[in-house]
CSV table of N, CA and C in Angstrom, one decimal:
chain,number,residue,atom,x,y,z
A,296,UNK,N,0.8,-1.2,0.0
A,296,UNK,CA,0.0,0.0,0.0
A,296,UNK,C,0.9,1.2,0.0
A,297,UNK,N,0.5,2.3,-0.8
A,297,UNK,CA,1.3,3.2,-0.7
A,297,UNK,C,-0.3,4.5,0.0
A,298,UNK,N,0.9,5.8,0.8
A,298,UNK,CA,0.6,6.7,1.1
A,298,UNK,C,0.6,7.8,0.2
A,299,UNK,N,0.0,8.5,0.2
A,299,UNK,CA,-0.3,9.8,-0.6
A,299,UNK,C,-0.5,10.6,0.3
A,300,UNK,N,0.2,11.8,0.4
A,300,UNK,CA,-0.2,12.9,1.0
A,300,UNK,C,-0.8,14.5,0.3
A,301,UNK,N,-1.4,15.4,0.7
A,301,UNK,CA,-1.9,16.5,-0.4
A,301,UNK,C,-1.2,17.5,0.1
A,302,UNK,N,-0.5,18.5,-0.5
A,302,UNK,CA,0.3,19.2,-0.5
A,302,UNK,C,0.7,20.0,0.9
A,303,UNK,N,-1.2,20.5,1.0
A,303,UNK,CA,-1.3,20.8,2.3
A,303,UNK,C,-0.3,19.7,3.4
A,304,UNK,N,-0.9,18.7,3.5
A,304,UNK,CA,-0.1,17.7,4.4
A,304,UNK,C,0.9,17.6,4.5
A,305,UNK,N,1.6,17.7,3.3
A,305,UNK,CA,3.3,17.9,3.2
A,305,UNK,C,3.6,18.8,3.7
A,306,UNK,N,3.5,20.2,3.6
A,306,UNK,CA,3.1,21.4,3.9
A,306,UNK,C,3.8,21.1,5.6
A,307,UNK,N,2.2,20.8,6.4
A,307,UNK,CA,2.4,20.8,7.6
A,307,UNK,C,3.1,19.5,8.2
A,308,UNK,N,3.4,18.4,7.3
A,308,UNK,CA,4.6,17.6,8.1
A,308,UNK,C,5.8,17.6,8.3
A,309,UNK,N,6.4,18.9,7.2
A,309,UNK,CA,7.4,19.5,7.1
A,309,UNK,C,7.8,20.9,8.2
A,310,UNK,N,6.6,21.3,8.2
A,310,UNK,CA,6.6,22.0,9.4
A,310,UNK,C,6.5,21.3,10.9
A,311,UNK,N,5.9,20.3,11.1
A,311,UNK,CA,6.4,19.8,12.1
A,311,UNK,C,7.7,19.2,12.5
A,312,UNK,N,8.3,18.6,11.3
A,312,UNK,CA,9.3,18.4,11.3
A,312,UNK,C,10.6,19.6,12.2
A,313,UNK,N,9.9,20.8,11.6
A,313,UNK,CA,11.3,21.4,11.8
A,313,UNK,C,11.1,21.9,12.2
A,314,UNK,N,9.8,22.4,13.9
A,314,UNK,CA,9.7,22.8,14.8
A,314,UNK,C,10.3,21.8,15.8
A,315,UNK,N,10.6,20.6,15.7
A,315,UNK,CA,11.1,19.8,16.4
A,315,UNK,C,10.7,19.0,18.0
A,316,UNK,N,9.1,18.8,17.5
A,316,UNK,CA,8.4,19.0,18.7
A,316,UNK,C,8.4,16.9,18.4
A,317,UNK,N,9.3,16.3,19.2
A,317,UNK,CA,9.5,14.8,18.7
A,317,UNK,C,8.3,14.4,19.1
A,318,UNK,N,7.6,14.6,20.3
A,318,UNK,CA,6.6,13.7,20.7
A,318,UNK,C,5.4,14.0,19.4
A,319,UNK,N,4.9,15.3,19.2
A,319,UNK,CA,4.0,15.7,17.5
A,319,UNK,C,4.6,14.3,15.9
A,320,UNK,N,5.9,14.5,16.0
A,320,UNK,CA,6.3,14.0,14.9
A,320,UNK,C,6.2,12.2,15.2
A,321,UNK,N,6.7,11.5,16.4
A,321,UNK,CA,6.5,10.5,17.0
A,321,UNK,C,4.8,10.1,16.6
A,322,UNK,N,3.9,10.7,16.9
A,322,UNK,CA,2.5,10.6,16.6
A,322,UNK,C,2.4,10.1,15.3
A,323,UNK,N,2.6,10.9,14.6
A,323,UNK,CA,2.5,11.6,13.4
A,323,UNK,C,2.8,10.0,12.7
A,324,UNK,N,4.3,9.9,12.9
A,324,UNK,CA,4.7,8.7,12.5
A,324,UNK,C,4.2,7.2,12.7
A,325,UNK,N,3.5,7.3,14.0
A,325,UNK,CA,2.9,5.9,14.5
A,325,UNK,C,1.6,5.6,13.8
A,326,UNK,N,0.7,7.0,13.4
A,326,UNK,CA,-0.6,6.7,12.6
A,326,UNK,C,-0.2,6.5,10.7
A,327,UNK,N,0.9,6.8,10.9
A,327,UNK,CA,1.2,6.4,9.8
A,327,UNK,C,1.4,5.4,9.2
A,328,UNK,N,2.2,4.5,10.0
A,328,UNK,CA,2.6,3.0,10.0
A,328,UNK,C,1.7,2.2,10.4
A,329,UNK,N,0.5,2.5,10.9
A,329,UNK,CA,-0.8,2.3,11.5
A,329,UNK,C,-1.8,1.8,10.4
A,330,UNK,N,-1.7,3.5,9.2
A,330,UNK,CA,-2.3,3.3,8.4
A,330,UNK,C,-2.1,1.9,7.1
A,331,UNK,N,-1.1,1.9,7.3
A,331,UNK,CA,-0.1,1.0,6.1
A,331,UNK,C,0.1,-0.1,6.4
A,332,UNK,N,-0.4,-0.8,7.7
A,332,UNK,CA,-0.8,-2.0,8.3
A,332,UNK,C,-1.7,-2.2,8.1
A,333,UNK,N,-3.0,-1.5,8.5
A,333,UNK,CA,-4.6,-1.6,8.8
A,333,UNK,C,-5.0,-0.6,9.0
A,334,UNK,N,-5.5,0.0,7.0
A,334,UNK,CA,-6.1,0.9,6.7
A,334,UNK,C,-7.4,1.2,7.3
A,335,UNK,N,-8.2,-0.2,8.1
A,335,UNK,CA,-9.6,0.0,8.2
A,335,UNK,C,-10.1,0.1,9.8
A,336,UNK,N,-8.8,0.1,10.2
A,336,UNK,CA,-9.4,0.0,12.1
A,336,UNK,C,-7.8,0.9,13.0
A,337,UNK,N,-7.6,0.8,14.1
A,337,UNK,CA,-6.7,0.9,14.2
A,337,UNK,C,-6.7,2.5,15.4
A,338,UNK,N,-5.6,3.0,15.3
A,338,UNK,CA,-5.0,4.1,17.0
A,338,UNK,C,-5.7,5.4,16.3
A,339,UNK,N,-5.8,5.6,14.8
A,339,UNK,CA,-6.3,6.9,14.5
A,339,UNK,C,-8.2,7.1,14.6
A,340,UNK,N,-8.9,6.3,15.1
A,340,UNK,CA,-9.8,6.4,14.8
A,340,UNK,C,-10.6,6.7,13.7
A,341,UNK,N,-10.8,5.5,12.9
A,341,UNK,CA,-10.9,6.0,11.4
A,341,UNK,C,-12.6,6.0,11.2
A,342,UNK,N,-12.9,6.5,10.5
A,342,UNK,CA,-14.6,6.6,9.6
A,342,UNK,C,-14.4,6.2,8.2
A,343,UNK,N,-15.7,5.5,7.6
A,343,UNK,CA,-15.8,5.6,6.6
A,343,UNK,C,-15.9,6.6,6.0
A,344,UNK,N,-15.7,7.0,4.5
A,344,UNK,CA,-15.9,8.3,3.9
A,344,UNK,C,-17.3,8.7,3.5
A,345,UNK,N,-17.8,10.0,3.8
A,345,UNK,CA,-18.9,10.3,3.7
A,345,UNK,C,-19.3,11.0,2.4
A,346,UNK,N,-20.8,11.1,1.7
A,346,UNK,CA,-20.6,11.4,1.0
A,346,UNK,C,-20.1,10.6,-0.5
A,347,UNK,N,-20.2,9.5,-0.4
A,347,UNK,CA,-19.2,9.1,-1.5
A,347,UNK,C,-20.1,7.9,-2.3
């Protein structure tokens, strides 16, 4: 599975990045690897998409 981010998101991951706030980026990174395991359940509390 791959990740896609939108610009925005890049945007502010990069900015987290380099405020250096490790426990924000630590997060950041755990729902990530989260996602990429088990897109459908999992620590971020996901929803289906609405609308769709």
């Amino acid at each position: 599975m791959e990740i896609e981010f939108t610009r925005r998101a890049f945007k502010e991951w990069k900015e987290w990045k380099k405020s250096g706030n490790e426990k924000i980026i630590k997060r950041i990174a755990e729902l990530t690897q989260a996602i990429l395991q088990d897109p459908f359940s999992g620590i971020g509390k996901p929803e289906p998409l609405k609308h769709q």
